[in-house]
mmCIF file of C-alpha atoms in Angstrom:
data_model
loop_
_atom_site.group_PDB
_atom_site.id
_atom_site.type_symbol
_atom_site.label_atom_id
_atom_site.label_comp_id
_atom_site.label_asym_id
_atom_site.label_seq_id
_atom_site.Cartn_x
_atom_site.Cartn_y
_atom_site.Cartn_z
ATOM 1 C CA UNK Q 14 -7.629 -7.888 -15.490
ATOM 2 C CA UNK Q 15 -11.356 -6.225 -15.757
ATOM 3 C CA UNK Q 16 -12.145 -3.148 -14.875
ATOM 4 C CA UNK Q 17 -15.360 -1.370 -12.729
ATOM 5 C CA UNK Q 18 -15.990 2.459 -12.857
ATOM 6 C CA UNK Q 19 -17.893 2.958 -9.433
ATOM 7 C CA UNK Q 20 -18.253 5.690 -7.439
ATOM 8 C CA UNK Q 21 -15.316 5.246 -4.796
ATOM 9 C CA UNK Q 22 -12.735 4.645 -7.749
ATOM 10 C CA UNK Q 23 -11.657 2.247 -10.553
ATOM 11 C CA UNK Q 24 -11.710 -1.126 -9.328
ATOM 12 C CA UNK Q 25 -9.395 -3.753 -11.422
ATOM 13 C CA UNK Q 26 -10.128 -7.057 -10.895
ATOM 14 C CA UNK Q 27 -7.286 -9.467 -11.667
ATOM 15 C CA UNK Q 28 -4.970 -12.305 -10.073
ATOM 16 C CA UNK Q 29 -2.256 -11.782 -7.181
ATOM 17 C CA UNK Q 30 0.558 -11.519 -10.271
ATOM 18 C CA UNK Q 31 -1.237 -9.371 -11.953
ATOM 19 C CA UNK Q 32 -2.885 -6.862 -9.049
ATOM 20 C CA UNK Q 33 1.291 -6.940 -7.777
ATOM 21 C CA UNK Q 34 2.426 -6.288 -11.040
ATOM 22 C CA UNK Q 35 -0.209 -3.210 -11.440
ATOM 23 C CA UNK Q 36 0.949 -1.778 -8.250
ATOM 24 C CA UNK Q 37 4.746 -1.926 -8.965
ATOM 25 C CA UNK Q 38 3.744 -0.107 -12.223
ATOM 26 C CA UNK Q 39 1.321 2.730 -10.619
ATOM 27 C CA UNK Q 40 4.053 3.384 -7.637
ATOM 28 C CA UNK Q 41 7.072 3.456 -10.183
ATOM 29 C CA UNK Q 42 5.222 5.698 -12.691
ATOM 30 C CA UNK Q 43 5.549 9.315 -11.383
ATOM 31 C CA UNK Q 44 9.825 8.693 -11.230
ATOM 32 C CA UNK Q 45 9.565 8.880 -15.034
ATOM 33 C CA UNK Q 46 9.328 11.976 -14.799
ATOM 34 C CA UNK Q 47 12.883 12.178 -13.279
ATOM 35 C CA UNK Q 48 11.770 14.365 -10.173
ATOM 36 C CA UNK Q 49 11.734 13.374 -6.637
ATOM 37 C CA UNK Q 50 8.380 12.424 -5.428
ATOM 38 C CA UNK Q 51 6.853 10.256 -2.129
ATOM 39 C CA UNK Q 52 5.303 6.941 -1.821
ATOM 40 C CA UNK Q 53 3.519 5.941 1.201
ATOM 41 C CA UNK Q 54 3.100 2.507 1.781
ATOM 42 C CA UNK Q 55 0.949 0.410 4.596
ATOM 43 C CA UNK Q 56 0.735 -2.188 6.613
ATOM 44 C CA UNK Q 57 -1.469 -5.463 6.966
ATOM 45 C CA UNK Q 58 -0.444 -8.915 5.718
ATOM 46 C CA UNK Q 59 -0.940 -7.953 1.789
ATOM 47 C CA UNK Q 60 2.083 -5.328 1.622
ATOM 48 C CA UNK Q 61 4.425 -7.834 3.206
ATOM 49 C CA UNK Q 62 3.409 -10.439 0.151
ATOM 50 C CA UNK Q 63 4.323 -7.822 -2.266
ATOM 51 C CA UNK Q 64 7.514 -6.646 -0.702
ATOM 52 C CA UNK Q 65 8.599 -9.898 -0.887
ATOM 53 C CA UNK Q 66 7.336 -10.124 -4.633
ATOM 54 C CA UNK Q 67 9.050 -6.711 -5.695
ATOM 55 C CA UNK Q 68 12.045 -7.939 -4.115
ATOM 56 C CA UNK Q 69 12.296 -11.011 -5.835
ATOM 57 C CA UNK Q 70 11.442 -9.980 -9.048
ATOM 58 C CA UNK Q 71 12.909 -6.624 -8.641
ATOM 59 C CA UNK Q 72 10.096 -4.550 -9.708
ATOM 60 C CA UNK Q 73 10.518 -1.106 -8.244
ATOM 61 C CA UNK Q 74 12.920 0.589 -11.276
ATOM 62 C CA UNK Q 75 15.853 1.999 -11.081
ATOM 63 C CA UNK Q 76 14.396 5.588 -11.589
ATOM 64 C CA UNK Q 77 11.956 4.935 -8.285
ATOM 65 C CA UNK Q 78 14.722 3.870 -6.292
ATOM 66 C CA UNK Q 79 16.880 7.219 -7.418
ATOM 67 C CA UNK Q 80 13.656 9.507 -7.022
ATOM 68 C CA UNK Q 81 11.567 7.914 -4.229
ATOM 69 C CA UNK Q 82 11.235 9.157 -0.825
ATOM 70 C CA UNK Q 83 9.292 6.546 0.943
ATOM 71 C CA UNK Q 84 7.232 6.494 3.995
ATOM 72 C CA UNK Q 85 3.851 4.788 5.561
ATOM 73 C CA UNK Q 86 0.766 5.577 5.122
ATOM 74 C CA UNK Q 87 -0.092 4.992 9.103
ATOM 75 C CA UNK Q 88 2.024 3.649 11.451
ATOM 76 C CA UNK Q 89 1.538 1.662 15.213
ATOM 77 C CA UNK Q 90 3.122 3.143 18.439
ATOM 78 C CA UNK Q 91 5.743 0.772 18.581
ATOM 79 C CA UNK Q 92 9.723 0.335 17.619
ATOM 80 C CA UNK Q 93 10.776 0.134 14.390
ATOM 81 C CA UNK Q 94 12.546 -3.182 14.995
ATOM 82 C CA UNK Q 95 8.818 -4.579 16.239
ATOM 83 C CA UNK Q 96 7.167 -6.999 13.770
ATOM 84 C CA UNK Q 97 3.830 -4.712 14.667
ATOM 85 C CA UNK Q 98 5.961 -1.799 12.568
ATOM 86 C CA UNK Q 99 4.701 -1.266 9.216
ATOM 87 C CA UNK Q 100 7.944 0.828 8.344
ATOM 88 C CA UNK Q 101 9.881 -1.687 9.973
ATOM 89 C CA UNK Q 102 8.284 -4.777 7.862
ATOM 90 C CA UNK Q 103 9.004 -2.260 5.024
ATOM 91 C CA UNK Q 104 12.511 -1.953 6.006
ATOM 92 C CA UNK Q 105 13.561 -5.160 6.447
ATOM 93 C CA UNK Q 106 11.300 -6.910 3.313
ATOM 94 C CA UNK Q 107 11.434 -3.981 1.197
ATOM 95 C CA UNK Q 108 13.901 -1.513 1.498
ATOM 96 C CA UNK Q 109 17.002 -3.078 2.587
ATOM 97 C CA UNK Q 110 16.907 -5.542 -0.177
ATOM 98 C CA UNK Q 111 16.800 -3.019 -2.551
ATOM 99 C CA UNK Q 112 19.195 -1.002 -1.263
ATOM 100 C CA UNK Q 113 17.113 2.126 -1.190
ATOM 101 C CA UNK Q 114 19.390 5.063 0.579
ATOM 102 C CA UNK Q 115 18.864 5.953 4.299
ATOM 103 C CA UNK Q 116 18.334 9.577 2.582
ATOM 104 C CA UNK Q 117 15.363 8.323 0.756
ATOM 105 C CA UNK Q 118 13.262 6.680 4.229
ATOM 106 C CA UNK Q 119 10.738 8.700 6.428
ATOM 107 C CA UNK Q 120 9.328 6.741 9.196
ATOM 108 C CA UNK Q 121 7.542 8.075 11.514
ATOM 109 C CA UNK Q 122 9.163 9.338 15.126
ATOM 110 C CA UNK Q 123 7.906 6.452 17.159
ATOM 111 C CA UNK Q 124 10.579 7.380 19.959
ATOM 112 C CA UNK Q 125 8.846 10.060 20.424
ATOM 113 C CA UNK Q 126 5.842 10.904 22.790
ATOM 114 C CA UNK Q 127 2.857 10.220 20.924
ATOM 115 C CA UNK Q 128 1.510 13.749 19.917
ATOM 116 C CA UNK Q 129 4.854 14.957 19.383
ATOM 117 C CA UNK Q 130 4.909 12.550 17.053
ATOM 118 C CA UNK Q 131 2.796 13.516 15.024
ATOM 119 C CA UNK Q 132 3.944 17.123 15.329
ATOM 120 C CA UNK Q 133 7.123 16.337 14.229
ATOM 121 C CA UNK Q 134 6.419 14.056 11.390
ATOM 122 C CA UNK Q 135 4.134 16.810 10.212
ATOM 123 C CA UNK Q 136 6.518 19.442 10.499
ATOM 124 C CA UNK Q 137 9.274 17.380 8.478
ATOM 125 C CA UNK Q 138 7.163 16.413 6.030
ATOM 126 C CA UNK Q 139 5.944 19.966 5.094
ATOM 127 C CA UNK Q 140 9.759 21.211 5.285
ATOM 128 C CA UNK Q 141 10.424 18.478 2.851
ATOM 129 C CA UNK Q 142 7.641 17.927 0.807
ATOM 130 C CA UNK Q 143 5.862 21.546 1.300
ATOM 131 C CA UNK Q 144 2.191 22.139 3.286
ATOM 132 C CA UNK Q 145 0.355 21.711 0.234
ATOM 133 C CA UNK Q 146 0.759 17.699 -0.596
ATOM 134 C CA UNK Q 147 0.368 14.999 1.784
ATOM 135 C CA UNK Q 148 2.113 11.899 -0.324
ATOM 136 C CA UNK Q 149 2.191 11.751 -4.209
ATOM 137 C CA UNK Q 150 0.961 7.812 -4.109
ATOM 138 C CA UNK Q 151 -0.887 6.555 -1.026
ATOM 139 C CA UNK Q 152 -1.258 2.812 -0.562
ATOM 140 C CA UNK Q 153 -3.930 1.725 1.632
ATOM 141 C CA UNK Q 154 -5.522 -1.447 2.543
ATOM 142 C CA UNK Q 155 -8.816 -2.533 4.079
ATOM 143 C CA UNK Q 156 -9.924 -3.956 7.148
ATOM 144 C CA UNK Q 157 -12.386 -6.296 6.929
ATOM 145 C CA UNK Q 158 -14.611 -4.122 9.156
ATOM 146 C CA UNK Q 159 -14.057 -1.524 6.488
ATOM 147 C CA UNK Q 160 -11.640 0.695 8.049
ATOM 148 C CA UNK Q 161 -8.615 1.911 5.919
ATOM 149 C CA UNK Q 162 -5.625 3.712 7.512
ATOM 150 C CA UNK Q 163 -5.670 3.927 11.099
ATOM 151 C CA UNK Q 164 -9.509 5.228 10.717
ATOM 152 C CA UNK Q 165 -11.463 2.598 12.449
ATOM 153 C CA UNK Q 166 -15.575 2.911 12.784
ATOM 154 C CA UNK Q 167 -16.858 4.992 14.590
ATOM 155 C CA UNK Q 168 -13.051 7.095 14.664
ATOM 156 C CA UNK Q 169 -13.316 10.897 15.505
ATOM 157 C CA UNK Q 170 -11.536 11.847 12.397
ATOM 158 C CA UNK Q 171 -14.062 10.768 10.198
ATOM 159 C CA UNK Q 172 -16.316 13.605 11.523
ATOM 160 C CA UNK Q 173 -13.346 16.517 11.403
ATOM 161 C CA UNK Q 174 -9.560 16.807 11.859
ATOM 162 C CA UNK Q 175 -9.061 20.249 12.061
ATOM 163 C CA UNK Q 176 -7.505 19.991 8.334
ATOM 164 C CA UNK Q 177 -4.427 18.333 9.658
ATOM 165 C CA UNK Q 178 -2.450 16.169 6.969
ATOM 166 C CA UNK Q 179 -1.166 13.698 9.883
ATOM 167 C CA UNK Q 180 -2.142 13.092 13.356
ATOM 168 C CA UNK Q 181 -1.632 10.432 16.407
ATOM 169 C CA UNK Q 182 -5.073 8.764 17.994
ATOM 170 C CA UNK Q 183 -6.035 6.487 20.393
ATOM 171 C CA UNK Q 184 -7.547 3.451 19.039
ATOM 172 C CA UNK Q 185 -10.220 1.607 21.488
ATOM 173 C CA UNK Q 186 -8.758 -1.477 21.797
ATOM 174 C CA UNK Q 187 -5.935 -1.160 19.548
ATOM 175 C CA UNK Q 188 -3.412 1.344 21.445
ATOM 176 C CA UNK Q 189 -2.140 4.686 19.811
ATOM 177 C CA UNK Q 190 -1.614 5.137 16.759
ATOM 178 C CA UNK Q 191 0.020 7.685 14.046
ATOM 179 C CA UNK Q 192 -2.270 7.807 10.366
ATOM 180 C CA UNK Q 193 -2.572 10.264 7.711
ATOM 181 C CA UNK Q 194 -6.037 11.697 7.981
ATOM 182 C CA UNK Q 195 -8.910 12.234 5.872
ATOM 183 C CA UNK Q 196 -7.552 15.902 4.912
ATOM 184 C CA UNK Q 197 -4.321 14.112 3.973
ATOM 185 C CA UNK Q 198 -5.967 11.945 2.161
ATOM 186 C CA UNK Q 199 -7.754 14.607 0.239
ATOM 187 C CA UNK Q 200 -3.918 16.102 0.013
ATOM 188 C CA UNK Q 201 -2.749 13.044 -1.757
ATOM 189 C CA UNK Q 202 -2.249 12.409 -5.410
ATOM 190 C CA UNK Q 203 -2.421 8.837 -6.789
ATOM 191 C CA UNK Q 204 -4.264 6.371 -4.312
ATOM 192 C CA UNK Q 205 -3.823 2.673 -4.403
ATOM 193 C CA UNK Q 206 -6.239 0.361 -2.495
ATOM 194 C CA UNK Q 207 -4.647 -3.366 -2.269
ATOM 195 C CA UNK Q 208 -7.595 -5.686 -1.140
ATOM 196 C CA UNK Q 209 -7.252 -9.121 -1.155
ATOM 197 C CA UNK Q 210 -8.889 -12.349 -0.243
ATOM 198 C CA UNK Q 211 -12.372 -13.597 0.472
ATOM 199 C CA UNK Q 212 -12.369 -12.525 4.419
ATOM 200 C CA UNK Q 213 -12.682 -9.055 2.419
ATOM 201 C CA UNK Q 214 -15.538 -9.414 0.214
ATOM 202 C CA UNK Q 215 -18.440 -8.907 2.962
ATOM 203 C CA UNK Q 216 -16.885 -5.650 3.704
ATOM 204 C CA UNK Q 217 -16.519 -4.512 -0.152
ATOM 205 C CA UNK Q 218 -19.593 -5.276 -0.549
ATOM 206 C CA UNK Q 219 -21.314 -2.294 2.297
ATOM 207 C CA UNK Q 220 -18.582 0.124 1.237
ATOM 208 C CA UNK Q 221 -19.519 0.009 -2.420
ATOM 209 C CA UNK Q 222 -23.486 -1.146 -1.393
ATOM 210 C CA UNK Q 223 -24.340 0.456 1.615
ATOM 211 C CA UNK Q 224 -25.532 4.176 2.101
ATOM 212 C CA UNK Q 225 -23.006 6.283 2.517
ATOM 213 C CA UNK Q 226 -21.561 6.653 5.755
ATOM 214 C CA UNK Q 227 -17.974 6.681 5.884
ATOM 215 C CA UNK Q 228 -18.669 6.624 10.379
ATOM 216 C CA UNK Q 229 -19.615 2.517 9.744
ATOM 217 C CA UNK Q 230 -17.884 2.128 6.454
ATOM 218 C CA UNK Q 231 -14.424 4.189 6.420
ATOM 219 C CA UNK Q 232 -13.508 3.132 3.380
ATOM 220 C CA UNK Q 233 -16.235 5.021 1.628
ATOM 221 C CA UNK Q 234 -14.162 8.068 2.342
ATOM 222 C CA UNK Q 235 -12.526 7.544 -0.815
ATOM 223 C CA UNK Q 236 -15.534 8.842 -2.530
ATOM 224 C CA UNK Q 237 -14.245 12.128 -1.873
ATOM 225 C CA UNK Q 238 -11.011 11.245 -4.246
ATOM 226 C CA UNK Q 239 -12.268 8.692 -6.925
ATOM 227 C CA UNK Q 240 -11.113 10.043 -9.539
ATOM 228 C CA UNK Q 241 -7.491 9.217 -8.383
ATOM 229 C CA UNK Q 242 -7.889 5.997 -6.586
ATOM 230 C CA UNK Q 243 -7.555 2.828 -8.087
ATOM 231 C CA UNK Q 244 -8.724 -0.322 -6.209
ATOM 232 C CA UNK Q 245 -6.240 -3.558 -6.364
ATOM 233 C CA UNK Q 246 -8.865 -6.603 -6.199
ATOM 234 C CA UNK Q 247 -8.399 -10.267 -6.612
ATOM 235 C CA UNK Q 248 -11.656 -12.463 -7.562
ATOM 236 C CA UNK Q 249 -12.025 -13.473 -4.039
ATOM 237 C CA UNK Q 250 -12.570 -10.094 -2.507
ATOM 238 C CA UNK Q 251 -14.749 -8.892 -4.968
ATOM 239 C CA UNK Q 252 -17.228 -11.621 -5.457
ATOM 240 C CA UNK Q 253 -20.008 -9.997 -3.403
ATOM 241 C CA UNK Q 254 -19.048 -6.386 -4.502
ATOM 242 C CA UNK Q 255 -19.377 -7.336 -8.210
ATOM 243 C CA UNK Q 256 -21.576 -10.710 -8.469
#
């Protein structure tokens, strides 16, 4: 892999193997420690190749599984049984294969109404975790309009949420939906960024090129964390960004 030192983060530039490999390692790391800790993952087409990778080559250790509490990084308004549910996908590719206890999985309330959703997920979370930390490692991905979580251009949490770790919004065009927010973000500790594939590289490009205006270009929120996010990119996506 190579490495670029930019402004929204360290980028490492590598092959599928090796970006996978790299984010077993990052999301395993804090369990040395031998204290619980949470790992948020996402959703998008990426995540399910790697779930399927760490499950086959069992690469979340045996300390992760034992100290883990996992959850999702955002989350769509549907049942967990849906193939739309990023916990769900998580479940069934990621979590059930590796046997990680019931104990040790958050999702979010989806059978709840909407806001109270969000509420509620809050609420646990802070009881849990305490009101201080959103998620110890954050995985994201990005859109290839930019956007990263459920914060799509042009969202209304880009410009202020209230200093809320977790919220429910409506999505023009994409129904409701339940996303850490840009104070969570700020909340988290490690941040991972898996991007992947050539339909990605235009959009790389204006995060890392373009003024900044997180409004048009979401992803350049991560500015405001750098020095903890690390950026997951094969040659494909980042042959505008880095030509």
């Amino acid at each position: 892999m190579r490495t670029h030192t930019t402004p929204y983060g360290e980028f490492k530039v590598g092959t599928k193997e090796e970006l996978f490999q790299e984010a077993a390692r990052i999301g395993c790391a804090p369990a040395e420690a031998g204290t619980d800790y949470s790992w948020a993952l996402t959703g998008g087409s990426t995540p399910l190749e790697w779930y399927r990778w760490a499950t086959a080559n069992d690469a979340v250790s045996a300390m992760a599984k034992a100290h883990a509490h996992f959850s999702v990084s955002d989350e769509r308004y549907v049942p967990l049984s849906d193939k739309q549910s990023n916990f769900g996908n998580a479940t069934e590719l990621l979590f059930t294969p590796l046997n990680i206890p019931s104990d040790r999985r958050h999702p979010w309330p989806v059978e709840l109404p909407g806001e109270q959703a969000a509420l509620t997920y809050a609420s646990k979370w802070a009881e849990r975790f305490g009101a201080a930390r959103a998620y110890d490692v954050c995985f994201l991905g990005m859109g290839d309009d930019a956007h990263t979580a459920s914060w799509f251009p042009g969202s209304p949490l880009l410009s202020g949420d209230d200093g809320a770790f977790f919220t429910g919004l409506e999505v023009p065009g994409k129904g409701f939906r339940l996303t850490l927010t840009p104070s969570g973000l700020r909340a988290c500790g490690k941040v991972v960024v898996m991007t992947l594939g050539a339909a990605k590289a235009p959009a790389l490009k204006r995060v890392l090129r373009e003024p900044y205006q997180p409004s048009a270009y979401p992803s350049q929120i991560l500015k405001e964390v750098a020095p903890r996010v690390t950026w997951l990119v094969d040659e494909a996506a980042a042959s505008q960004a880095f030509a």
